[in-house]
XYZ file of C-alpha atoms in Angstrom:
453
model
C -10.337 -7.840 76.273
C -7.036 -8.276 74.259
C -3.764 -7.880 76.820
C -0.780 -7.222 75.681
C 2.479 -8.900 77.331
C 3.189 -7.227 80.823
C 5.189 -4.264 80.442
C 7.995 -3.409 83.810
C 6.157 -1.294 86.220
C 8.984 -0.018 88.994
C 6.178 0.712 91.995
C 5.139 -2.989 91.200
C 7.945 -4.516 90.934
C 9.639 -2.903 94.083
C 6.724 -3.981 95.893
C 6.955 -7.224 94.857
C 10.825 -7.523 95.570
C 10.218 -5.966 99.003
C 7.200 -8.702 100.136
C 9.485 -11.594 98.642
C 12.093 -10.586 101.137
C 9.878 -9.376 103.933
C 7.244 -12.048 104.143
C 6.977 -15.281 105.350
C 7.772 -18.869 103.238
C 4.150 -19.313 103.778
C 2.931 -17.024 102.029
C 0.288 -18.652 98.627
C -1.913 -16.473 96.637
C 1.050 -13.667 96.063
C 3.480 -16.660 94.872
C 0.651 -17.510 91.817
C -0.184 -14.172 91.266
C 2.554 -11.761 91.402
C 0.404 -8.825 90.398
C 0.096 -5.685 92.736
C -4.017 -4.839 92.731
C -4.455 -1.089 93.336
C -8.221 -0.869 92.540
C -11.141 -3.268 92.364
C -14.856 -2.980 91.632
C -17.233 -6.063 91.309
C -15.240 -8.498 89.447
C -12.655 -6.176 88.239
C -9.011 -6.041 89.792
C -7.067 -3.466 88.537
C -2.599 -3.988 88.683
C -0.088 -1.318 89.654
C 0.975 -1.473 85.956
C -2.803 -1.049 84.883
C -3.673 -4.209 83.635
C -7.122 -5.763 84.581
C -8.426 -8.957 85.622
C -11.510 -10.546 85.912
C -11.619 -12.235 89.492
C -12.814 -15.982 89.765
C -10.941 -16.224 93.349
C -13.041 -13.704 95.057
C -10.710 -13.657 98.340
C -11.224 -17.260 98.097
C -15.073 -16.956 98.149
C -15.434 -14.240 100.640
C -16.921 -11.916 98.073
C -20.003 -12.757 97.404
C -21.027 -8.728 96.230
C -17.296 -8.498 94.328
C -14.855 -5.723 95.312
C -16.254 -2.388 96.882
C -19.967 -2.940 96.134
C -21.704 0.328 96.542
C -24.117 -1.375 99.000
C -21.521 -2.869 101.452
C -18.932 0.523 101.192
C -22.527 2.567 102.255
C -22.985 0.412 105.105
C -19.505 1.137 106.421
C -19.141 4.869 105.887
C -22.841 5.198 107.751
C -21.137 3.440 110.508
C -17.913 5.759 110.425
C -19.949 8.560 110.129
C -22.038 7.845 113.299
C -19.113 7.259 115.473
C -20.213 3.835 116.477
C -17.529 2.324 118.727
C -15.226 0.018 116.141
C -14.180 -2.145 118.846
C -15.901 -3.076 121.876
C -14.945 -7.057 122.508
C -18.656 -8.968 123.034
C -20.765 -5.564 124.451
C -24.277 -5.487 122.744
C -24.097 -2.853 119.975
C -26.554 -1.617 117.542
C -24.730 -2.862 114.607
C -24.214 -6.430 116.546
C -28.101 -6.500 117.008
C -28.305 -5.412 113.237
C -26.146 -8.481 112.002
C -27.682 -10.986 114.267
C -31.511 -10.447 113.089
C -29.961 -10.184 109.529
C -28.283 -13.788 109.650
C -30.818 -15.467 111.944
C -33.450 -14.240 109.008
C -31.278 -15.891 106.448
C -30.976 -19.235 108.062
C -33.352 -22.072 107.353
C -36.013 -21.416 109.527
C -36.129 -25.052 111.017
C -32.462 -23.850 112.542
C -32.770 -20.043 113.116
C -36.051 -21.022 115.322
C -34.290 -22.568 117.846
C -30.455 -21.301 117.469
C -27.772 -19.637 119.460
C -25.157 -17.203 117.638
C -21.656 -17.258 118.918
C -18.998 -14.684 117.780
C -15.692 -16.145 117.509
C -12.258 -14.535 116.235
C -12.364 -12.924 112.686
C -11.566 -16.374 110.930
C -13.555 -19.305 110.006
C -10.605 -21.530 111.785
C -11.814 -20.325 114.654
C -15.282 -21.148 114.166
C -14.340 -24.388 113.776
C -12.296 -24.779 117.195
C -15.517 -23.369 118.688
C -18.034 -25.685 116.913
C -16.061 -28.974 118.341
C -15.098 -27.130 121.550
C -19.007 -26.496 122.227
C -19.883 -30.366 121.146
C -17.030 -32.086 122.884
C -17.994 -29.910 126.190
C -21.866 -30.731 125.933
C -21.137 -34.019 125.156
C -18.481 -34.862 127.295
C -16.279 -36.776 124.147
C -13.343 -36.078 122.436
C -13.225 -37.634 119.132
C -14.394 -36.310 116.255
C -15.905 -37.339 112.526
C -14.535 -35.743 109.430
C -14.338 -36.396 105.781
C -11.557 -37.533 103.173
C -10.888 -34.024 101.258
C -12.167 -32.128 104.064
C -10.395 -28.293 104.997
C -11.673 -27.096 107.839
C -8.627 -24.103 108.915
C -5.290 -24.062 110.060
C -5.389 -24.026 113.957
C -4.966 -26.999 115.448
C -8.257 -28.534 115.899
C -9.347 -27.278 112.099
C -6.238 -28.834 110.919
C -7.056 -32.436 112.944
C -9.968 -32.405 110.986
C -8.845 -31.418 107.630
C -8.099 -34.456 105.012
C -4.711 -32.108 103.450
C -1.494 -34.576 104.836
C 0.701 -31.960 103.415
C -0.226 -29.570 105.842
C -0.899 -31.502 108.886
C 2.083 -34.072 108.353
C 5.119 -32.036 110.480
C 2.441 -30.955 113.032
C 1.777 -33.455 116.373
C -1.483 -34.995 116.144
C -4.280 -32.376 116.897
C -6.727 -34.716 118.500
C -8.391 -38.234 117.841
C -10.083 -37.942 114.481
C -11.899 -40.635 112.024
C -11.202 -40.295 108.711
C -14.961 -41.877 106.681
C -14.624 -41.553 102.765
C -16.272 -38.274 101.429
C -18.697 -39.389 98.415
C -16.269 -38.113 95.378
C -17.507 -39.723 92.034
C -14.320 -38.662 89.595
C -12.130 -40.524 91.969
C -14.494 -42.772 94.121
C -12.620 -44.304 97.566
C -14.155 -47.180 96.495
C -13.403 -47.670 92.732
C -17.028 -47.411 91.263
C -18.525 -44.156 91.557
C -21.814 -42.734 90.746
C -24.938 -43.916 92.911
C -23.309 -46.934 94.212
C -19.807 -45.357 95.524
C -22.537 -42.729 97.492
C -24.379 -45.441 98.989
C -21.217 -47.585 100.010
C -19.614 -44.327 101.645
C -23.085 -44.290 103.983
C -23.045 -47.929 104.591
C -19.464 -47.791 105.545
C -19.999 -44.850 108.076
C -22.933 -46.356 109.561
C -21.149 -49.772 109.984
C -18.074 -48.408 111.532
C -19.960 -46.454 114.087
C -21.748 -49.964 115.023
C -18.846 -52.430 115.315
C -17.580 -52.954 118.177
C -14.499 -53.933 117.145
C -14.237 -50.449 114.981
C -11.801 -48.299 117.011
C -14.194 -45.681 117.046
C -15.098 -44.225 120.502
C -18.491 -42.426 120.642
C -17.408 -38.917 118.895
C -18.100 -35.580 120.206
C -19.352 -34.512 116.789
C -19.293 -35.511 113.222
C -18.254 -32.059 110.506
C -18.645 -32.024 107.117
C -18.793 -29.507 103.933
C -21.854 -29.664 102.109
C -19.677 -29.188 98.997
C -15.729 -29.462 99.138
C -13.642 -25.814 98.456
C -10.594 -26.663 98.852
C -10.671 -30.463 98.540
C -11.821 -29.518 94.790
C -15.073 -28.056 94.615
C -16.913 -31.524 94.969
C -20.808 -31.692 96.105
C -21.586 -33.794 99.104
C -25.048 -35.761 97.085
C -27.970 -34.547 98.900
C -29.133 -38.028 99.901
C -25.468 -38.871 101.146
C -26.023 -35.822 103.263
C -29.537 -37.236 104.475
C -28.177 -40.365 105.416
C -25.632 -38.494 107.551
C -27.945 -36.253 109.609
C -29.588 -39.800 110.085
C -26.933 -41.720 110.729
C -25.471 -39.225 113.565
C -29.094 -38.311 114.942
C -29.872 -41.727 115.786
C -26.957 -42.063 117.213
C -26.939 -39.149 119.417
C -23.660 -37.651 117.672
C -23.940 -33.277 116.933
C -23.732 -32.588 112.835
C -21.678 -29.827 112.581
C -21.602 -28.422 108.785
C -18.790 -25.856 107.487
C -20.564 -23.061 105.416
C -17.883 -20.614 105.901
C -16.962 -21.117 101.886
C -20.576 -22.430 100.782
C -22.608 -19.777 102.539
C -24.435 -16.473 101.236
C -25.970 -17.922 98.059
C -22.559 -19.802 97.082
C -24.091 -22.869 95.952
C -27.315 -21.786 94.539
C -29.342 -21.406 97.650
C -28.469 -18.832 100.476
C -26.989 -22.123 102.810
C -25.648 -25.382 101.533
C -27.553 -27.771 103.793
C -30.622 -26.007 102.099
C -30.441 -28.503 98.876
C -30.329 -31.559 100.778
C -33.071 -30.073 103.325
C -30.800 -31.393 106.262
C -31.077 -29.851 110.112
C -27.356 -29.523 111.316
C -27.054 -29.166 115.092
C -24.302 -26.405 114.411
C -23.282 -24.356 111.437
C -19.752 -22.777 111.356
C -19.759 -19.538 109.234
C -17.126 -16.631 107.762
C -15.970 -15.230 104.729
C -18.802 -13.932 103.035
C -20.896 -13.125 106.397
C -18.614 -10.253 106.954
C -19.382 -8.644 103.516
C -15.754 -8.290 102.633
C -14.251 -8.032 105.852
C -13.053 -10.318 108.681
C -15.836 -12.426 110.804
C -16.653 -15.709 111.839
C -19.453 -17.466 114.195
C -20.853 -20.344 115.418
C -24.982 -20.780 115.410
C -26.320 -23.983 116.466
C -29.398 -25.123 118.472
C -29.985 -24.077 121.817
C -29.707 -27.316 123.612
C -26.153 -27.383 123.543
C -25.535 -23.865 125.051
C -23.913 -24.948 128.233
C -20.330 -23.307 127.882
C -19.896 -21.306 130.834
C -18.922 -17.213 130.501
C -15.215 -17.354 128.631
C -15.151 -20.762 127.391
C -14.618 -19.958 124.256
C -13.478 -15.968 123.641
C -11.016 -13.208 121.012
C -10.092 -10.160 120.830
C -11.359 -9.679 117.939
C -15.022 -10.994 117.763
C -16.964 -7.796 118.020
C -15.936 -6.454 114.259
C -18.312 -3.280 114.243
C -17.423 -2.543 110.294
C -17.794 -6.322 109.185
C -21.070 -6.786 111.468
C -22.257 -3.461 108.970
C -21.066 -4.977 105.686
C -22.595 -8.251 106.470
C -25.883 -7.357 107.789
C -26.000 -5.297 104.398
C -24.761 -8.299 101.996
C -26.820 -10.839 103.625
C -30.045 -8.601 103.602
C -28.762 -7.697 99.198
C -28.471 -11.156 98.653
C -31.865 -12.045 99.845
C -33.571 -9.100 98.487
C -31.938 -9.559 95.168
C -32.511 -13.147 94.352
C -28.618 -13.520 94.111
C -28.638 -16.947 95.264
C -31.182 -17.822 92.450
C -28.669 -15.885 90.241
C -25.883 -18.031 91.031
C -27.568 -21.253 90.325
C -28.404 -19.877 86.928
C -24.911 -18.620 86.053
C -23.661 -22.028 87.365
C -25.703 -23.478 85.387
C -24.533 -22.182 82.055
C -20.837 -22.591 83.022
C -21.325 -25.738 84.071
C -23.067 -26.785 80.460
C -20.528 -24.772 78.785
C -17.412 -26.321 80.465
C -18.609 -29.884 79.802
C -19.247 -29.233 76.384
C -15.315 -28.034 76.348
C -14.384 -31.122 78.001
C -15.177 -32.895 75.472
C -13.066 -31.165 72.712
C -10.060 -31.440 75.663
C -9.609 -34.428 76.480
C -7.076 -32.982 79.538
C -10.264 -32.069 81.181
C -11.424 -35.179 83.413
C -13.841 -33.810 85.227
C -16.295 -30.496 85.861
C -18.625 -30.482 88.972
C -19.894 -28.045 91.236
C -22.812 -25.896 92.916
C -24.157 -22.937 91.610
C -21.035 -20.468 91.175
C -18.724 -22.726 92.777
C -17.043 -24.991 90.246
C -14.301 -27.051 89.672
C -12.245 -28.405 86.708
C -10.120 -31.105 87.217
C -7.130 -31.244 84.625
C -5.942 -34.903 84.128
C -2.832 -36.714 81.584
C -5.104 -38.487 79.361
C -2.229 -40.192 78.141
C -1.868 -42.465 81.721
C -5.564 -43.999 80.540
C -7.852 -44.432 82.691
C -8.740 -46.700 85.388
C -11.715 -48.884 86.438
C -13.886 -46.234 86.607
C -12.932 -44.086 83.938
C -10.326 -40.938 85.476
C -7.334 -40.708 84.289
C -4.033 -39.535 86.502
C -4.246 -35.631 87.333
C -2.107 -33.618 86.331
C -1.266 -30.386 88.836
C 1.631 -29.072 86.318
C -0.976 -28.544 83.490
C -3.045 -27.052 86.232
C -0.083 -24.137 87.236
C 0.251 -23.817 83.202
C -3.413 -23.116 82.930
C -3.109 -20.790 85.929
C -0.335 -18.968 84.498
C -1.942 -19.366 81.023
C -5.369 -17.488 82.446
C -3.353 -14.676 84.387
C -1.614 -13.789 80.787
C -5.285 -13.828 79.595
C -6.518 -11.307 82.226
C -8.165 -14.048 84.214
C -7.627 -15.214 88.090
C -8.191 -18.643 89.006
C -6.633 -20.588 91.526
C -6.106 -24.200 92.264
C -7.035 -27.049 94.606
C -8.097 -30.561 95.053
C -6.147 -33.769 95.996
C -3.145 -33.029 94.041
C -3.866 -29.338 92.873
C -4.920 -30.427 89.724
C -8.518 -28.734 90.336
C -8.764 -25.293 88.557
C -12.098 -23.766 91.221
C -13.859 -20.811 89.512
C -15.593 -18.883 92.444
C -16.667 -15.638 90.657
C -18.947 -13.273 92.559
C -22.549 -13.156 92.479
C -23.025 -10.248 90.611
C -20.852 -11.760 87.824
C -22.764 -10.027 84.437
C -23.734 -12.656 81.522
C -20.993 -10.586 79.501
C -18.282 -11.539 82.403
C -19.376 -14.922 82.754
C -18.749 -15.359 78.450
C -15.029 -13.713 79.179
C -14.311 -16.359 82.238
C -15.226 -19.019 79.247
C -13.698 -17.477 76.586
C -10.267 -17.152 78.571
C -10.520 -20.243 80.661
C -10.783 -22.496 77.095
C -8.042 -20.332 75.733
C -5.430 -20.870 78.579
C -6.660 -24.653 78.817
C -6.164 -25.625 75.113
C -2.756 -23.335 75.139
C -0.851 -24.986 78.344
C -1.580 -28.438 77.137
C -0.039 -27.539 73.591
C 2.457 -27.023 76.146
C 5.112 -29.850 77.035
C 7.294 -27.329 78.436
């Protein structure tokens, strides 16, 4: 699709000048994409000043069916319709019943067999305080595990375990956390990458947990991302992730993995932990569960049910609408092979995109799972070091994002130093869409680094 340059649009704009002045400092995704949408379907977002954009954000992976699928707006206008309570706290509903079977039949059965299903507040943040709230209480710790790279939320005990200092640095501590190196070949903790920097990152973990002399008091848990989102789309190696479920069962420590942005046929396969073949002891799940809309939960195994009534409640964890839409996503995905569908598109990408990178040198690095990708932009220029990366470079990376946007394409950023472009299309994303998301991407690449400006 050809754009032409962005014409004034006085709706637009006045909304735009009204949320600048109304909302918060905080505020991210409307500072990089000052666009107003005002319709959607699948992959396609429509502006106030009727340009369109092909989506690789998907509300930051909660998509999985793109905007206003026919099958998730059915399931909420039968639920309208039959004047289902929308709001009812933790009370057994129909549509709660519905969701449960739906996820437990989507989890690997080794885990759905024996697990427990905890609704928490509408965000995955939430799950998170649960999942460590539930370990530290059945195991009587406090510590915790987590990762170099890791995002885990923004509430106090999901930022304690998150790796971002920017975030966490004017905040008291949230809570005694070890930091182990997350396997990360492009830019390996240890300086050699590959097999060897995966196997040192075990070795370490497993030592530390045995000295003596460590610092580390017996955690209440150990939580990890089967594949990075926000530290940069990297994949945890499946044998890393073996070693970890070892490492923590023998040593009687609960293996808590974050799905919330990997789940619902993400990566390739309808969970994460599915690749590596791992048994976690808890999985914390949102964004795509809730087929569009807010939700968030807990499951883990039964043994470690022993939070009394309260321990861990919301206001808003009985989400009639999103229990709908999810139960009807989770049950499309399966029934559609979607999760096979992802792998495949990933695939080409993925081929595609390292073929580009080497025609641009500014790419350093492309890695992923199925349709959730990342392209690191690096200076070439700063050479490389002992293992071959070269510096990032996160101002290319907001030239390439404002270079796509121009183009009709969304993409947002992330990694260590935002210098990770993270494509995170929808599953349904059409062989014809996925050529346009190349097309555009390579465009805006080779354009902002013609760039100096």
């Amino acid at each position: 699709m050809t754009l032409t340059a962005e014409s004034p649009h006085p709706v637009g704009d006045a909304i735009l000048r009204r949320q600048r002045v109304r909302e918060s400092a905080a505020r991210t995704y409307a500072r990089s994409f000052p666009i107003v949408p005002v319709r959607a379907s699948g992959m396609t977002v429509e502006g106030a000043d009727g340009r369109r954009y092909l989506d690789c954000l998907s509300g930051a992976g909660t998509l999985a069916l793109g905007h206003n699928h026919p099958v998730v707006l059915a399931a909420i206008r039968r639920t309208l319709d039959s004047g289902a309570p929308l709001h009812l706290l933790d009370l057994a509903t129909a549509e709660k019943d519905d969701f449960t079977t739906a996820l437990l039949e989507s989890l690997p059965a080794p885990f759905a067999n024996d697990a427990r299903v905890h609704f928490c507040g509408p965000a995955g943040t939430d799950a998170v305080e649960a999942a460590l709230k539930l370990m530290q209480t059945a195991t009587g710790r406090r510590g915790a595990l987590a990762f170099t790279g890791a995002y885990h939320g923004m509430t106090a005990g999901a930022l304690a375990v998150t790796g971002n200092v920017a975030v966490k640095e004017p905040l008291p501590s949230g809570g005694e956390v070890t930091r182990l190196p997350y396997p990360y070949s492009y830019r390996c903790p240890f300086g050699v990458g590959g097999e060897a920097g995966e196997r040192l990152a075990a070795v370490y973990a497993e030592r530390l947990l045995d000295d003596p002399a460590g610092g580390v008091v017996p955690p209440a848990a150990m939580i990890v991302e089967a594949v990075q989102g926000e530290g940069g789309a990297v994949p945890a190696p499946d044998g890393w992730l073996r070693e970890m479920r070892r490492i923590t069962a023998e040593r009687g420590i609960p293996l808590i993995v974050d799905e919330v942005q990997t789940g619902v046929g993400r990566t390739g396969a309808m969970w994460a932990v599915e690749h590596s073949g791992i048994v976690p002891d808890a999985m914390v799940l949102s964004k795509a569960i809730g087929g569009s809309l807010p939700l968030a939960v807990v499951a883990y195994r039964a043994e470690y049910d022993g939070w009394r009534p309260g321990a861990h409640t919301g206001t808003f964890r009985g989400n009639t609408l999103a229990m709908a839409a999810g139960a009807a996503t989770l049950r499309h995905v399966a029934a559609n092979g979607l999760a096979a569908r992802a792998e495949q598109v990933g695939r080409r990408l993925m081929t595609e995109l390292t073929a580009l990178k080497e025609r641009l040198p500014v790419i350093g690095d492309v890695r992923g799972r199925g349709l959730m990708l990342g392209v690191e932009l690096v200076d070439p220029a700063g050479g490389p070091d002992a293992v071959g990366s070269c510096p990032p470079d996160p101002a290319l990376a907001v030239r390439v994002r404002e270079a796509c946007l121009a183009r009709g394409l969304i993409v947002e950023l992330g990694g260590r130093h935002d210098a990770v472009l993270r494509l995170l299309p929808p599953l349904t994303i059409t062989d014809e869409q996925a050529g346009a998301v190349l097309e555009r991407l390579a465009e805006a690449i080779a354009a902002a680094a013609g760039d100096g400006s």
